[in-house]
PDB file of C-alpha atoms in Angstrom:
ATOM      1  CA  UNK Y  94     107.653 114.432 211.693  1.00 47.00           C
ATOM      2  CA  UNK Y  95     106.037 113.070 208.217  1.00 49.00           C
ATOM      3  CA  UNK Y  96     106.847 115.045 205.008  1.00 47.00           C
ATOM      4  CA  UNK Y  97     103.375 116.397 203.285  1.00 45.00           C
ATOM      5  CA  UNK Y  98     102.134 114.662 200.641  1.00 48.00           C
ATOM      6  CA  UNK Y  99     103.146 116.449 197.271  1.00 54.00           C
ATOM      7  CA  UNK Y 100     101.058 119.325 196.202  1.00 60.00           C
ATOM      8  CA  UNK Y 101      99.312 118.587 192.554  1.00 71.00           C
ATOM      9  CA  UNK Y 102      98.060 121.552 190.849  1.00 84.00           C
ATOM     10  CA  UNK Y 103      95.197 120.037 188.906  1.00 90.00           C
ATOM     11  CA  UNK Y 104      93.224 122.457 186.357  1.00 93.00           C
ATOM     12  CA  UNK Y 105      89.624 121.693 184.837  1.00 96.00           C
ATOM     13  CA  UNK Y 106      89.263 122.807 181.901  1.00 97.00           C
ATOM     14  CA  UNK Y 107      85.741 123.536 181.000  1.00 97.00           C
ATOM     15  CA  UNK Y 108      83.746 124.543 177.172  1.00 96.00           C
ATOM     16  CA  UNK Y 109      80.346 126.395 178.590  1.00 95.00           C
ATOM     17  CA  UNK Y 110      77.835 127.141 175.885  1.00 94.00           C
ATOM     18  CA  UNK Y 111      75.332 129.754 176.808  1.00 93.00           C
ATOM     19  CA  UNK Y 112      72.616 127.736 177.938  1.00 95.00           C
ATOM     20  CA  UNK Y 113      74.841 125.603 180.698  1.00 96.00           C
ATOM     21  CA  UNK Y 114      73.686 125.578 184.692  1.00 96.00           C
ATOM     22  CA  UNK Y 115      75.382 125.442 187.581  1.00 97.00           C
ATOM     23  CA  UNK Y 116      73.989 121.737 187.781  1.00 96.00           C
ATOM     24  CA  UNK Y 117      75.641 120.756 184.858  1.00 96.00           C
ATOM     25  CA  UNK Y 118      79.158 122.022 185.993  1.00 96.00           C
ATOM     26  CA  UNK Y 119      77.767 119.816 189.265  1.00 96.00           C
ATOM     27  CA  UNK Y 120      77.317 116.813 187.511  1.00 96.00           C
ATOM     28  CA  UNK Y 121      80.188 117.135 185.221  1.00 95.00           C
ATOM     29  CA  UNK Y 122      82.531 117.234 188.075  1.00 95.00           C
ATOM     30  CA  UNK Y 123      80.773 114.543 189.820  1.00 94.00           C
ATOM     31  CA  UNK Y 124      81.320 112.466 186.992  1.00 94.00           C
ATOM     32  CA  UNK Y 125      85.132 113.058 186.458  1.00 94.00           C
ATOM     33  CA  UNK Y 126      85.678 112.330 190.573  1.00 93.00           C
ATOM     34  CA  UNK Y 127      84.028 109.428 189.945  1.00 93.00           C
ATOM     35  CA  UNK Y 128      86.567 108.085 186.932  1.00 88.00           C
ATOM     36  CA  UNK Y 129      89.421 110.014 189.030  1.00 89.00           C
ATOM     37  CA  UNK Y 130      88.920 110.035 192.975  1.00 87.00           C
ATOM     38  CA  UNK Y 131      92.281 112.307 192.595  1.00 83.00           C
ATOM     39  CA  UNK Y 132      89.900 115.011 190.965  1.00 87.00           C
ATOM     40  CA  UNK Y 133      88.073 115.746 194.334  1.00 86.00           C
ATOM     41  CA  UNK Y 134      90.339 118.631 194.665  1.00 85.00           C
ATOM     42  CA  UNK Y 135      91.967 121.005 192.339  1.00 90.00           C
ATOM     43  CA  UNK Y 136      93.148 124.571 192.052  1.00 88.00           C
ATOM     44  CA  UNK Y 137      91.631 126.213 188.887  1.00 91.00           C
ATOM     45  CA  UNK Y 138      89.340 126.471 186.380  1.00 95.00           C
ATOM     46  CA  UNK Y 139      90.438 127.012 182.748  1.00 96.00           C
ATOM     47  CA  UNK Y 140      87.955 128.745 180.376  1.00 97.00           C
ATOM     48  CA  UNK Y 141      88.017 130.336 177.297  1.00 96.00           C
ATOM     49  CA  UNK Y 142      88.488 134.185 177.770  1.00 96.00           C
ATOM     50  CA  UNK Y 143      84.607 135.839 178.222  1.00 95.00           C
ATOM     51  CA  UNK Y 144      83.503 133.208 179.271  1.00 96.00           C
ATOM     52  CA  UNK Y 145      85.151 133.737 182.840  1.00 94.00           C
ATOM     53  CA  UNK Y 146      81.921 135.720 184.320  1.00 93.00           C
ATOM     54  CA  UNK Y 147      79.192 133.448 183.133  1.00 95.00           C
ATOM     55  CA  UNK Y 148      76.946 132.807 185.564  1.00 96.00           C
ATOM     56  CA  UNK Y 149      76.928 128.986 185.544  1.00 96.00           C
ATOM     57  CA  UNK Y 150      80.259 129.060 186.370  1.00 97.00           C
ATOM     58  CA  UNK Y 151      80.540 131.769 188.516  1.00 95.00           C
ATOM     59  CA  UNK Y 152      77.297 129.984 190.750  1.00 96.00           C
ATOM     60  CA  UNK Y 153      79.278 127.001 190.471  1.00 96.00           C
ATOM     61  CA  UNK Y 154      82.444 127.769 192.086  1.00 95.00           C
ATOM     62  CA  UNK Y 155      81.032 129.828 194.460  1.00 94.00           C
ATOM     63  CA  UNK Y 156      79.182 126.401 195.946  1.00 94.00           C
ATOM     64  CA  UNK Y 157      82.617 124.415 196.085  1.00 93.00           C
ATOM     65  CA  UNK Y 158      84.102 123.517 199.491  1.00 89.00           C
ATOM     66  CA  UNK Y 159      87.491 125.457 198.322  1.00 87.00           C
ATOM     67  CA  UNK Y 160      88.363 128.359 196.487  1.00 87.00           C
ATOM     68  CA  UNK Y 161      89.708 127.940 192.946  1.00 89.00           C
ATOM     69  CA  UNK Y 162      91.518 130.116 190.671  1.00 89.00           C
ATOM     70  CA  UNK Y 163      89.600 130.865 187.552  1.00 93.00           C
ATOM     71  CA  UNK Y 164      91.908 131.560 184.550  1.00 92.00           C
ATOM     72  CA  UNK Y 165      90.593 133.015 180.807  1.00 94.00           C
ATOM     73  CA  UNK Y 166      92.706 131.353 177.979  1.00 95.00           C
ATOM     74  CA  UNK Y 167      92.705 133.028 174.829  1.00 95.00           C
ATOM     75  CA  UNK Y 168      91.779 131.596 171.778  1.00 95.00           C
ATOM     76  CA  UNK Y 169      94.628 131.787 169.614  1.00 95.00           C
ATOM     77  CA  UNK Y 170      96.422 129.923 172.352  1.00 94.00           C
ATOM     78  CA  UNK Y 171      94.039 126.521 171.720  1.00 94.00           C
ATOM     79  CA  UNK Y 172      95.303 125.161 168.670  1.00 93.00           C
ATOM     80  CA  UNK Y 173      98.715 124.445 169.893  1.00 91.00           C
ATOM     81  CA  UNK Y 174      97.513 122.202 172.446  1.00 92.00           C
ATOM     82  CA  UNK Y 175      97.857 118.481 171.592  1.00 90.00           C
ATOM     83  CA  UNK Y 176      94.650 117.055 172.688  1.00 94.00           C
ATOM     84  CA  UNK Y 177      93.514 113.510 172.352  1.00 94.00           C
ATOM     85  CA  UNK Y 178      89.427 114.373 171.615  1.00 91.00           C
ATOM     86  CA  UNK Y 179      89.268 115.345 168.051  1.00 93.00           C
ATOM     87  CA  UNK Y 180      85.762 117.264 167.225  1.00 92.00           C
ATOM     88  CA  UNK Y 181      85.454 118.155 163.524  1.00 92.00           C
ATOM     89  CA  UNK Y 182      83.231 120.822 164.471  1.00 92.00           C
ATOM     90  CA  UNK Y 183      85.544 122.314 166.959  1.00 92.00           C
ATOM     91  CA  UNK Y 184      88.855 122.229 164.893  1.00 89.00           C
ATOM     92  CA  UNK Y 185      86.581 123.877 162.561  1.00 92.00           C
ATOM     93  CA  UNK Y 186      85.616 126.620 164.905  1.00 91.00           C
ATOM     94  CA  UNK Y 187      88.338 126.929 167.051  1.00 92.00           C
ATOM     95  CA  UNK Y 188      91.388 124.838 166.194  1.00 92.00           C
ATOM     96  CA  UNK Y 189      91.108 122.075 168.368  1.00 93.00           C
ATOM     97  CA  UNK Y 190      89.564 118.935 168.881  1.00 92.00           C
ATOM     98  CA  UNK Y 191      88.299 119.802 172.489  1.00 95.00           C
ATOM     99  CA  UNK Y 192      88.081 123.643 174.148  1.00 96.00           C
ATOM    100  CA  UNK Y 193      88.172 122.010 177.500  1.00 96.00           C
ATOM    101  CA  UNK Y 194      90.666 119.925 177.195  1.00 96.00           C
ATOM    102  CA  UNK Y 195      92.653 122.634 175.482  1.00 96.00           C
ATOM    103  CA  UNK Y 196      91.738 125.794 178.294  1.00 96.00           C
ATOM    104  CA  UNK Y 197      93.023 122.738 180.534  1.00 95.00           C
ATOM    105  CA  UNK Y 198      96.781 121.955 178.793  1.00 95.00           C
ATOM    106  CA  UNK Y 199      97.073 126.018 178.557  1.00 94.00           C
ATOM    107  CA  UNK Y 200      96.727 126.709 181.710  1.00 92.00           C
ATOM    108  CA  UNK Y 201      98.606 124.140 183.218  1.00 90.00           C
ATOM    109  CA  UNK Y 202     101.688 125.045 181.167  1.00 86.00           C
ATOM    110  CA  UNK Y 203     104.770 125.158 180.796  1.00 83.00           C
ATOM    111  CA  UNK Y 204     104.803 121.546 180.891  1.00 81.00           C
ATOM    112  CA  UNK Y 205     101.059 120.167 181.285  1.00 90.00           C
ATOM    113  CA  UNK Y 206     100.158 116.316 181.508  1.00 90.00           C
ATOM    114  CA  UNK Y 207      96.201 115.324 180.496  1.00 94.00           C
ATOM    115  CA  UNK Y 208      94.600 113.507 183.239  1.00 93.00           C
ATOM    116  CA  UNK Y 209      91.193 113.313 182.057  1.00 94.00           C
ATOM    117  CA  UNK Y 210      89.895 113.560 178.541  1.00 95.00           C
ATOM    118  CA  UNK Y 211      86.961 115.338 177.563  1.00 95.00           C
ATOM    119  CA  UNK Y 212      83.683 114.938 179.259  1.00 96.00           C
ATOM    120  CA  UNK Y 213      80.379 116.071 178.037  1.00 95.00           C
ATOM    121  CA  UNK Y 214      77.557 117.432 179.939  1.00 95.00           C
ATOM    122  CA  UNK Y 215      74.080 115.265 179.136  1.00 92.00           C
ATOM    123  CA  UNK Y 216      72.615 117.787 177.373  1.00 94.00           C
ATOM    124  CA  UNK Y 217      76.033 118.975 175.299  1.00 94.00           C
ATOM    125  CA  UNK Y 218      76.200 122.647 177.689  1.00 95.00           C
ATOM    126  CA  UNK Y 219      79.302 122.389 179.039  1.00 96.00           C
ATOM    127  CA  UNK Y 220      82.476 119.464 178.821  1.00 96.00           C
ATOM    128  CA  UNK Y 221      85.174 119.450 181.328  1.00 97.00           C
ATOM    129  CA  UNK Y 222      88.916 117.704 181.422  1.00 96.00           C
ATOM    130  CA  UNK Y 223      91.509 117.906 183.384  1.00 96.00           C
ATOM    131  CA  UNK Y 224      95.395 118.723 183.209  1.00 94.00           C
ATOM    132  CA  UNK Y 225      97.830 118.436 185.754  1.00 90.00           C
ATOM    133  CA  UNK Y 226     100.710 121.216 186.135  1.00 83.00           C
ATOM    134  CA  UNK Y 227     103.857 119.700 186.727  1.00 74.00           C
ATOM    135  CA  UNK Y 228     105.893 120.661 190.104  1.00 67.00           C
ATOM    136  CA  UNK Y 229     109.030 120.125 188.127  1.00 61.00           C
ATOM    137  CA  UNK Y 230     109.010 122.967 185.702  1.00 56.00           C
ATOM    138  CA  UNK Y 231     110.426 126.370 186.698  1.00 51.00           C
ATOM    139  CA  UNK Y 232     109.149 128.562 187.713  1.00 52.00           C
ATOM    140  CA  UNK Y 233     106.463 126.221 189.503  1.00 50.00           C
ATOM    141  CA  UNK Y 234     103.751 128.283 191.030  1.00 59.00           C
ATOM    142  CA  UNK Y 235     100.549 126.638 191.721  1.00 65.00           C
ATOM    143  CA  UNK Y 236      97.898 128.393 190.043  1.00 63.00           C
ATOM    144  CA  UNK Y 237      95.829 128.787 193.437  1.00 61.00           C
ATOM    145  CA  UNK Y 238      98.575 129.849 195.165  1.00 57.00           C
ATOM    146  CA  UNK Y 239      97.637 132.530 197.933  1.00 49.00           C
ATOM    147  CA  UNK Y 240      94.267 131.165 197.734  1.00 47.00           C
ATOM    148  CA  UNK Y 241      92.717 130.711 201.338  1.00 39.00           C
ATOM    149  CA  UNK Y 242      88.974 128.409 201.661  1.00 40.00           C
ATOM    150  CA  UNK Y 243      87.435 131.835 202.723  1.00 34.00           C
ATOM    151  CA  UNK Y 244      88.513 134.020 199.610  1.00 33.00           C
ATOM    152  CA  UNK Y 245      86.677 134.900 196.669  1.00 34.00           C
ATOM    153  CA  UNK Y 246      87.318 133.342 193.399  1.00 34.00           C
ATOM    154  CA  UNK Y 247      90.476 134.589 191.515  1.00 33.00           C
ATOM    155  CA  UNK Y 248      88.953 136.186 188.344  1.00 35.00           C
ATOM    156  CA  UNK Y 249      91.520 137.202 185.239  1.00 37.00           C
ATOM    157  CA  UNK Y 250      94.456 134.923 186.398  1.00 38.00           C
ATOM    158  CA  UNK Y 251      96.216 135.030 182.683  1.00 36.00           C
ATOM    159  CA  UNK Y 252      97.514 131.367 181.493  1.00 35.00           C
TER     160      UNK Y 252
END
């Protein structure tokens, strides 16, 4: 008998501005499989809180081959996130350099690793990174965990 390959709980993180499509989310994660083949699968997507329901991403996820878990960080949680994209206009706003890749590190904590810096969508709607949550820390829980392929999206999964 093998042993299964380890599990890696991978979390996009994801900035949506009002205007953003499902097709942008598309091509955004298109994209980022394409730098990382080890993005083709991954258990959540980390958004700032209200955003969660847009319809963009809601449309998107509901086309993936897998369900995801869909977590809402809260703002006041981004600027403690040490990202590497640095966006004056966003550490203006918000406190950080990138939303996504800071939804990403907070909802892969307690001990998050970036595995994909910031990505923006052709016509600036929507970016998307990734963070990987580490199977060492305790508790470990993946954040899709109870998930089956058949089951709705998690909505309100806290970070």
């Amino acid at each position: 008998m093998t042993a299964a390959a380890p599990h890696r709980c991978v979390v996009l993180g994801m900035g949506l501005r009002a205007q953003a499509q499902a097709a942008d989310l598309q091509a955004l994660w298109l994209q980022a499989r394409q730098d990382q083949p080890a993005l083709a699968h991954f258990c959540a997507v980390a958004v700032l809180q209200g955003k969660e329901q847009r319809p963009a991403l809601q449309q998107w996820a509901a086309q993936l081959p897998f369900a995801v878990a869909i977590v809402a960080v809260a703002e006041q949680a981004l600027p403690a996130q040490a990202v590497v994209t640095q966006s004056p206009r966003l550490l203006a706003r918000y406190g950080t350099g990138s939303v996504a890749e800071a939804v990403a590190l907070c909802a892969a904590a307690p001990a998050p690793r970036l595995l994909l810096a910031r990505l923006v969508a052709g016509d600036g709607s929507a970016t998307l990174a990734a963070a990987l949550r580490e199977r060492g820390t305790t508790p470990y829980c993946c954040l899709a965990a109870g998930l089956r392929p058949a089951d709705p999206q998690t909505q309100g999964v806290t970070a």
